[in-house]
Amino acid sequence: MGRKRTCELPFCKGVVEGTRNKRRCDNDRNIHLHQIISKNVKRIMRYIEGLADFTANDVNKALFKDKLDKNEKGSMYRLFQAMIREGYITEHGKRGGLKVYAVAEQVKAKKTKISETKNSTEATETLADKITADPQKTVAVVAPTPVPPQPAMPKMSPEQILLGKLKEFVYLKNGQWNHPDWIELINRPDIKEFGLSEEDIGRILEEEKTGYWAIRNG
Ligand SMILES: [Zn+2]
């Protein structure tokens, strides 16, 4: 059995098992995040943890000078979806047509606790740094602290996963798409694998589109 490591997404409690080149848990392995987003996950977390609530636009403005393109915004949307799945953030309706999110209360409560104990942690780190920095000293090998088992998140059903992908499609296409977009969608391996007929996919898409425009026009 391979050594267990935690998912590279800091808010994710998932575990990475097996080969060394895998960095994310099974839930996040196939989520495509543009580099500008994946490199800034911690920065985004630090920013949103200081806010009562936020939209994707708030993050785009504050951290990316409002310069994220459509695809990069899509990445941020996928990141938020993963954060919701992990219970790190929660959804709070819409504002100006955009989803409003907030960092979960229990996350904020935990952070306060951590910052209270931070001083002692820093002292330990400084000492550890000094030991490593001095080549003459023998470096003590510290056994990794066992991580207490986390309660498993409820697994999403295949229907929920597919619905999420179709919602994302409608969102990324801004509620309108052409025939090539449609052909591309129904031929995506991660859509095909659900085995749903084109009619059913089309029906769900139309429902999502209606909902999308109801909110945008509402
Ligand atoms: Zn993960």
PDB file of C-alpha atoms and ligand atoms in Angstrom:
ATOM      1  CA  MET A   1       0.000   0.000   0.000  1.00  0.00           C
ATOM      2  CA  GLY A   2       1.297   3.449  -0.952  1.00  0.00           C
ATOM      3  CA  ARG A   3       1.960   6.204   1.518  1.00  0.00           C
ATOM      4  CA  LYS A   4      -1.009   8.438   2.137  1.00  0.00           C
ATOM      5  CA  ARG A   5      -0.730  12.122   1.376  1.00  0.00           C
ATOM      6  CA  THR A   6      -3.397  14.786   1.439  1.00  0.00           C
ATOM      7  CA  CYS A   7      -4.759  16.419  -1.693  1.00  0.00           C
ATOM      8  CA  GLU A   8      -2.716  19.405  -2.938  1.00  0.00           C
ATOM      9  CA  LEU A   9      -5.792  21.637  -2.695  1.00  0.00           C
ATOM     10  CA  PRO A  10      -5.354  22.982   0.852  1.00  0.00           C
ATOM     11  CA  PHE A  11      -9.075  23.071   1.681  1.00  0.00           C
ATOM     12  CA  CYS A  12      -9.539  19.445   0.589  1.00  0.00           C
ATOM     13  CA  LYS A  13      -9.508  16.630   3.125  1.00  0.00           C
ATOM     14  CA  GLY A  14      -9.154  14.006   0.397  1.00  0.00           C
ATOM     15  CA  VAL A  15      -6.260  11.578   0.421  1.00  0.00           C
ATOM     16  CA  VAL A  16      -3.891  10.838  -2.447  1.00  0.00           C
ATOM     17  CA  GLU A  17      -2.922   7.220  -2.686  1.00  0.00           C
ATOM     18  CA  GLY A  18      -0.472   5.437  -4.925  1.00  0.00           C
ATOM     19  CA  THR A  19       2.073   6.814  -7.351  1.00  0.00           C
ATOM     20  CA  ARG A  20       4.179   9.842  -6.576  1.00  0.00           C
ATOM     21  CA  ASN A  21       3.141  11.991  -9.514  1.00  0.00           C
ATOM     22  CA  LYS A  22      -0.441  12.185  -8.327  1.00  0.00           C
ATOM     23  CA  ARG A  23      -1.018  15.302  -6.324  1.00  0.00           C
ATOM     24  CA  ARG A  24      -4.762  15.460  -5.962  1.00  0.00           C
ATOM     25  CA  CYS A  25      -7.415  13.187  -4.486  1.00  0.00           C
ATOM     26  CA  ASP A  26      -9.764  11.244  -6.769  1.00  0.00           C
ATOM     27  CA  ASN A  27     -12.446  13.940  -6.535  1.00  0.00           C
ATOM     28  CA  ASP A  28     -10.140  16.677  -7.771  1.00  0.00           C
ATOM     29  CA  ARG A  29      -7.825  14.799 -10.110  1.00  0.00           C
ATOM     30  CA  ASN A  30      -9.850  15.584 -13.228  1.00  0.00           C
ATOM     31  CA  ILE A  31     -10.827  19.140 -12.383  1.00  0.00           C
ATOM     32  CA  HIS A  32      -9.018  21.371 -14.824  1.00  0.00           C
ATOM     33  CA  LEU A  33      -7.672  24.497 -13.149  1.00  0.00           C
ATOM     34  CA  HIS A  34      -5.779  27.095 -15.160  1.00  0.00           C
ATOM     35  CA  GLN A  35      -2.377  27.826 -13.685  1.00  0.00           C
ATOM     36  CA  ILE A  36      -3.320  31.323 -12.617  1.00  0.00           C
ATOM     37  CA  ILE A  37      -5.979  29.759 -10.389  1.00  0.00           C
ATOM     38  CA  SER A  38      -4.132  26.637  -9.219  1.00  0.00           C
ATOM     39  CA  LYS A  39      -1.087  28.698  -8.204  1.00  0.00           C
ATOM     40  CA  ASN A  40      -3.204  31.087  -6.194  1.00  0.00           C
ATOM     41  CA  VAL A  41      -5.463  28.747  -4.236  1.00  0.00           C
ATOM     42  CA  LYS A  42      -3.893  29.726  -0.904  1.00  0.00           C
ATOM     43  CA  ARG A  43      -4.082  33.421  -1.764  1.00  0.00           C
ATOM     44  CA  ILE A  44      -7.736  33.061  -2.706  1.00  0.00           C
ATOM     45  CA  MET A  45      -8.397  31.222   0.560  1.00  0.00           C
ATOM     46  CA  ARG A  46      -6.636  33.884   2.629  1.00  0.00           C
ATOM     47  CA  TYR A  47      -8.650  36.584   0.874  1.00  0.00           C
ATOM     48  CA  ILE A  48     -12.091  34.990   1.149  1.00  0.00           C
ATOM     49  CA  GLU A  49     -11.531  33.968   4.767  1.00  0.00           C
ATOM     50  CA  GLY A  50     -11.417  37.668   5.607  1.00  0.00           C
ATOM     51  CA  LEU A  51     -14.780  38.396   3.978  1.00  0.00           C
ATOM     52  CA  ALA A  52     -18.352  38.032   5.235  1.00  0.00           C
ATOM     53  CA  ASP A  53     -19.263  36.757   1.764  1.00  0.00           C
ATOM     54  CA  PHE A  54     -18.009  37.091  -1.798  1.00  0.00           C
ATOM     55  CA  THR A  55     -18.707  36.521  -5.489  1.00  0.00           C
ATOM     56  CA  ALA A  56     -16.339  35.354  -8.226  1.00  0.00           C
ATOM     57  CA  ASN A  57     -16.143  38.992  -9.347  1.00  0.00           C
ATOM     58  CA  ASP A  58     -14.924  40.150  -5.930  1.00  0.00           C
ATOM     59  CA  VAL A  59     -12.051  37.671  -6.091  1.00  0.00           C
ATOM     60  CA  ASN A  60     -11.284  38.539  -9.711  1.00  0.00           C
ATOM     61  CA  LYS A  61     -11.135  42.252  -8.890  1.00  0.00           C
ATOM     62  CA  ALA A  62      -9.206  42.021  -5.645  1.00  0.00           C
ATOM     63  CA  LEU A  63      -6.614  39.410  -6.599  1.00  0.00           C
ATOM     64  CA  PHE A  64      -6.421  39.392 -10.398  1.00  0.00           C
ATOM     65  CA  LYS A  65      -6.994  43.064 -11.268  1.00  0.00           C
ATOM     66  CA  ASP A  66     -10.261  42.034 -12.937  1.00  0.00           C
ATOM     67  CA  LYS A  67      -8.229  40.406 -15.703  1.00  0.00           C
ATOM     68  CA  LEU A  68      -9.348  36.770 -15.631  1.00  0.00           C
ATOM     69  CA  ASP A  69     -10.717  35.630 -18.976  1.00  0.00           C
ATOM     70  CA  LYS A  70     -13.779  33.450 -19.436  1.00  0.00           C
ATOM     71  CA  ASN A  71     -11.851  30.184 -19.174  1.00  0.00           C
ATOM     72  CA  GLU A  72      -9.960  31.289 -16.087  1.00  0.00           C
ATOM     73  CA  LYS A  73     -13.248  32.314 -14.499  1.00  0.00           C
ATOM     74  CA  GLY A  74     -14.459  28.816 -15.337  1.00  0.00           C
ATOM     75  CA  SER A  75     -11.498  27.463 -13.377  1.00  0.00           C
ATOM     76  CA  MET A  76     -12.423  29.621 -10.419  1.00  0.00           C
ATOM     77  CA  TYR A  77     -15.991  28.345 -10.637  1.00  0.00           C
ATOM     78  CA  ARG A  78     -14.706  24.747 -10.570  1.00  0.00           C
ATOM     79  CA  LEU A  79     -12.495  25.595  -7.599  1.00  0.00           C
ATOM     80  CA  PHE A  80     -15.511  27.012  -5.745  1.00  0.00           C
ATOM     81  CA  GLN A  81     -17.504  23.859  -6.566  1.00  0.00           C
ATOM     82  CA  ALA A  82     -14.742  21.742  -5.009  1.00  0.00           C
ATOM     83  CA  MET A  83     -14.704  24.065  -1.979  1.00  0.00           C
ATOM     84  CA  ILE A  84     -18.459  23.588  -1.586  1.00  0.00           C
ATOM     85  CA  ARG A  85     -18.057  19.820  -1.845  1.00  0.00           C
ATOM     86  CA  GLU A  86     -15.501  19.941   0.971  1.00  0.00           C
ATOM     87  CA  GLY A  87     -17.750  22.101   3.143  1.00  0.00           C
ATOM     88  CA  TYR A  88     -15.115  24.837   3.061  1.00  0.00           C
ATOM     89  CA  ILE A  89     -17.518  27.389   1.580  1.00  0.00           C
ATOM     90  CA  THR A  90     -21.302  27.535   1.302  1.00  0.00           C
ATOM     91  CA  GLU A  91     -23.646  29.136  -1.235  1.00  0.00           C
ATOM     92  CA  HIS A  92     -25.845  32.075  -0.296  1.00  0.00           C
ATOM     93  CA  GLY A  93     -28.099  32.841  -3.244  1.00  0.00           C
ATOM     94  CA  LYS A  94     -27.246  35.420  -5.878  1.00  0.00           C
ATOM     95  CA  ARG A  95     -26.254  39.052  -6.126  1.00  0.00           C
ATOM     96  CA  GLY A  96     -26.286  40.858  -9.464  1.00  0.00           C
ATOM     97  CA  GLY A  97     -26.677  37.529 -11.267  1.00  0.00           C
ATOM     98  CA  LEU A  98     -23.619  36.067  -9.559  1.00  0.00           C
ATOM     99  CA  LYS A  99     -23.503  33.340  -6.969  1.00  0.00           C
ATOM    100  CA  VAL A 100     -22.700  34.541  -3.479  1.00  0.00           C
ATOM    101  CA  TYR A 101     -20.442  32.333  -1.387  1.00  0.00           C
ATOM    102  CA  ALA A 102     -19.179  32.504   2.180  1.00  0.00           C
ATOM    103  CA  VAL A 103     -16.452  30.620   3.999  1.00  0.00           C
ATOM    104  CA  ALA A 104     -18.135  28.135   6.333  1.00  0.00           C
ATOM    105  CA  GLU A 105     -18.469  29.269   9.947  1.00  0.00           C
ATOM    106  CA  GLN A 106     -16.648  26.228  11.323  1.00  0.00           C
ATOM    107  CA  VAL A 107     -13.670  27.006   9.044  1.00  0.00           C
ATOM    108  CA  LYS A 108     -13.503  30.574  10.352  1.00  0.00           C
ATOM    109  CA  ALA A 109     -13.815  29.364  13.953  1.00  0.00           C
ATOM    110  CA  LYS A 110     -10.945  26.923  13.410  1.00  0.00           C
ATOM    111  CA  LYS A 111      -8.734  29.644  11.868  1.00  0.00           C
ATOM    112  CA  THR A 112      -9.183  31.854  14.925  1.00  0.00           C
ATOM    113  CA  LYS A 113      -8.058  28.980  17.110  1.00  0.00           C
ATOM    114  CA  ILE A 114      -5.010  28.376  14.908  1.00  0.00           C
ATOM    115  CA  SER A 115      -3.936  32.028  15.002  1.00  0.00           C
ATOM    116  CA  GLU A 116      -4.163  31.936  18.807  1.00  0.00           C
ATOM    117  CA  THR A 117      -1.686  29.066  18.963  1.00  0.00           C
ATOM    118  CA  LYS A 118       0.398  30.433  16.095  1.00  0.00           C
ATOM    119  CA  ASN A 119       3.110  31.982  18.275  1.00  0.00           C
ATOM    120  CA  SER A 120       4.204  28.680  19.741  1.00  0.00           C
ATOM    121  CA  THR A 121       4.167  27.073  16.284  1.00  0.00           C
ATOM    122  CA  GLU A 122       6.369  29.828  14.923  1.00  0.00           C
ATOM    123  CA  ALA A 123       8.890  29.310  17.704  1.00  0.00           C
ATOM    124  CA  THR A 124       9.117  25.617  16.834  1.00  0.00           C
ATOM    125  CA  GLU A 125       9.575  26.399  13.156  1.00  0.00           C
ATOM    126  CA  THR A 126      12.376  28.841  13.838  1.00  0.00           C
ATOM    127  CA  LEU A 127      14.206  26.255  15.893  1.00  0.00           C
ATOM    128  CA  ALA A 128      13.700  23.616  13.213  1.00  0.00           C
ATOM    129  CA  ASP A 129      14.982  26.053  10.574  1.00  0.00           C
ATOM    130  CA  LYS A 130      18.124  26.718  12.602  1.00  0.00           C
ATOM    131  CA  ILE A 131      18.843  23.027  12.960  1.00  0.00           C
ATOM    132  CA  THR A 132      18.453  22.395   9.231  1.00  0.00           C
ATOM    133  CA  ALA A 133      20.455  25.494   8.349  1.00  0.00           C
ATOM    134  CA  ASP A 134      23.473  24.315  10.344  1.00  0.00           C
ATOM    135  CA  PRO A 135      25.206  21.491   8.439  1.00  0.00           C
ATOM    136  CA  GLN A 136      27.429  20.639  11.440  1.00  0.00           C
ATOM    137  CA  LYS A 137      24.494  19.674  13.598  1.00  0.00           C
ATOM    138  CA  THR A 138      22.852  16.301  13.407  1.00  0.00           C
ATOM    139  CA  VAL A 139      19.311  16.717  12.179  1.00  0.00           C
ATOM    140  CA  ALA A 140      16.788  14.841  14.233  1.00  0.00           C
ATOM    141  CA  VAL A 141      14.294  12.924  12.151  1.00  0.00           C
ATOM    142  CA  VAL A 142      10.842  13.700  13.411  1.00  0.00           C
ATOM    143  CA  ALA A 143       8.172  11.088  12.877  1.00  0.00           C
ATOM    144  CA  PRO A 144       5.135  12.512  11.068  1.00  0.00           C
ATOM    145  CA  THR A 145       2.240  13.276  13.363  1.00  0.00           C
ATOM    146  CA  PRO A 146      -0.640  10.922  12.593  1.00  0.00           C
ATOM    147  CA  VAL A 147      -3.600  12.794  11.141  1.00  0.00           C
ATOM    148  CA  PRO A 148      -6.880  12.002  12.899  1.00  0.00           C
ATOM    149  CA  PRO A 149      -9.354  10.338  10.537  1.00  0.00           C
ATOM    150  CA  GLN A 150     -11.711  12.828   8.902  1.00  0.00           C
ATOM    151  CA  PRO A 151     -15.406  12.063   8.528  1.00  0.00           C
ATOM    152  CA  ALA A 152     -16.028  11.032   4.924  1.00  0.00           C
ATOM    153  CA  MET A 153     -17.906  13.536   2.777  1.00  0.00           C
ATOM    154  CA  PRO A 154     -21.118  12.161   1.295  1.00  0.00           C
ATOM    155  CA  LYS A 155     -20.261  10.896  -2.166  1.00  0.00           C
ATOM    156  CA  MET A 156     -22.028  12.556  -5.078  1.00  0.00           C
ATOM    157  CA  SER A 157     -24.246  10.317  -7.168  1.00  0.00           C
ATOM    158  CA  PRO A 158     -23.466   9.968 -10.914  1.00  0.00           C
ATOM    159  CA  GLU A 159     -26.632  12.000 -11.631  1.00  0.00           C
ATOM    160  CA  GLN A 160     -25.399  14.860  -9.440  1.00  0.00           C
ATOM    161  CA  ILE A 161     -21.973  14.791 -11.081  1.00  0.00           C
ATOM    162  CA  LEU A 162     -23.442  14.870 -14.593  1.00  0.00           C
ATOM    163  CA  LEU A 163     -25.886  17.630 -13.636  1.00  0.00           C
ATOM    164  CA  GLY A 164     -22.953  19.633 -12.259  1.00  0.00           C
ATOM    165  CA  LYS A 165     -21.088  19.248 -15.548  1.00  0.00           C
ATOM    166  CA  LEU A 166     -24.112  20.353 -17.565  1.00  0.00           C
ATOM    167  CA  LYS A 167     -24.722  23.329 -15.252  1.00  0.00           C
ATOM    168  CA  GLU A 168     -21.084  24.264 -15.723  1.00  0.00           C
ATOM    169  CA  PHE A 169     -21.469  24.053 -19.511  1.00  0.00           C
ATOM    170  CA  VAL A 170     -24.461  26.441 -19.438  1.00  0.00           C
ATOM    171  CA  TYR A 171     -22.556  28.800 -17.127  1.00  0.00           C
ATOM    172  CA  LEU A 172     -19.369  28.767 -19.211  1.00  0.00           C
ATOM    173  CA  LYS A 173     -21.322  29.337 -22.430  1.00  0.00           C
ATOM    174  CA  ASN A 174     -23.177  32.218 -20.779  1.00  0.00           C
ATOM    175  CA  GLY A 175     -26.501  30.536 -21.476  1.00  0.00           C
ATOM    176  CA  GLN A 176     -26.097  30.241 -25.243  1.00  0.00           C
ATOM    177  CA  TRP A 177     -24.290  27.805 -27.477  1.00  0.00           C
ATOM    178  CA  ASN A 178     -24.171  26.725 -31.098  1.00  0.00           C
ATOM    179  CA  HIS A 179     -24.341  23.339 -32.775  1.00  0.00           C
ATOM    180  CA  PRO A 180     -20.563  22.651 -32.699  1.00  0.00           C
ATOM    181  CA  ASP A 181     -20.594  23.422 -28.935  1.00  0.00           C
ATOM    182  CA  TRP A 182     -23.378  20.886 -28.508  1.00  0.00           C
ATOM    183  CA  ILE A 183     -21.578  18.237 -30.591  1.00  0.00           C
ATOM    184  CA  GLU A 184     -18.407  18.827 -28.595  1.00  0.00           C
ATOM    185  CA  LEU A 185     -20.320  18.484 -25.335  1.00  0.00           C
ATOM    186  CA  ILE A 186     -22.081  15.218 -26.138  1.00  0.00           C
ATOM    187  CA  ASN A 187     -18.805  13.736 -27.374  1.00  0.00           C
ATOM    188  CA  ARG A 188     -16.834  14.615 -24.270  1.00  0.00           C
ATOM    189  CA  PRO A 189     -15.657  11.345 -22.675  1.00  0.00           C
ATOM    190  CA  ASP A 190     -16.552  12.658 -19.215  1.00  0.00           C
ATOM    191  CA  ILE A 191     -20.133  13.255 -20.422  1.00  0.00           C
ATOM    192  CA  LYS A 192     -20.460  10.101 -22.517  1.00  0.00           C
ATOM    193  CA  GLU A 193     -19.416   7.882 -19.633  1.00  0.00           C
ATOM    194  CA  PHE A 194     -22.750   8.538 -17.924  1.00  0.00           C
ATOM    195  CA  GLY A 195     -24.525   6.785 -20.795  1.00  0.00           C
ATOM    196  CA  LEU A 196     -27.376   9.289 -20.982  1.00  0.00           C
ATOM    197  CA  SER A 197     -29.154   9.710 -24.337  1.00  0.00           C
ATOM    198  CA  GLU A 198     -28.669  12.909 -26.347  1.00  0.00           C
ATOM    199  CA  GLU A 199     -32.375  13.626 -25.847  1.00  0.00           C
ATOM    200  CA  ASP A 200     -32.012  13.472 -22.074  1.00  0.00           C
ATOM    201  CA  ILE A 201     -28.874  15.611 -22.086  1.00  0.00           C
ATOM    202  CA  GLY A 202     -30.659  18.104 -24.348  1.00  0.00           C
ATOM    203  CA  ARG A 203     -33.673  18.184 -22.045  1.00  0.00           C
ATOM    204  CA  ILE A 204     -31.539  18.825 -18.945  1.00  0.00           C
ATOM    205  CA  LEU A 205     -29.566  21.510 -20.794  1.00  0.00           C
ATOM    206  CA  GLU A 206     -32.773  23.297 -21.809  1.00  0.00           C
ATOM    207  CA  GLU A 207     -33.979  23.237 -18.194  1.00  0.00           C
ATOM    208  CA  GLU A 208     -30.659  24.611 -16.983  1.00  0.00           C
ATOM    209  CA  LYS A 209     -30.690  27.248 -19.727  1.00  0.00           C
ATOM    210  CA  THR A 210     -34.182  28.366 -18.709  1.00  0.00           C
ATOM    211  CA  GLY A 211     -33.029  28.624 -15.097  1.00  0.00           C
ATOM    212  CA  TYR A 212     -29.876  30.476 -16.107  1.00  0.00           C
ATOM    213  CA  TRP A 213     -31.789  33.109 -18.074  1.00  0.00           C
ATOM    214  CA  ALA A 214     -34.527  33.407 -15.454  1.00  0.00           C
ATOM    215  CA  ILE A 215     -31.833  34.437 -12.973  1.00  0.00           C
ATOM    216  CA  ARG A 216     -30.009  36.727 -15.397  1.00  0.00           C
ATOM    217  CA  ASN A 217     -33.200  38.484 -16.433  1.00  0.00           C
ATOM    218  CA  GLY A 218     -34.771  38.355 -13.001  1.00  0.00           C
TER     219      GLY A 218
HETATM  220 ZN    ZN B   1      -8.968  16.919  -3.210  1.00  0.00          ZN
END
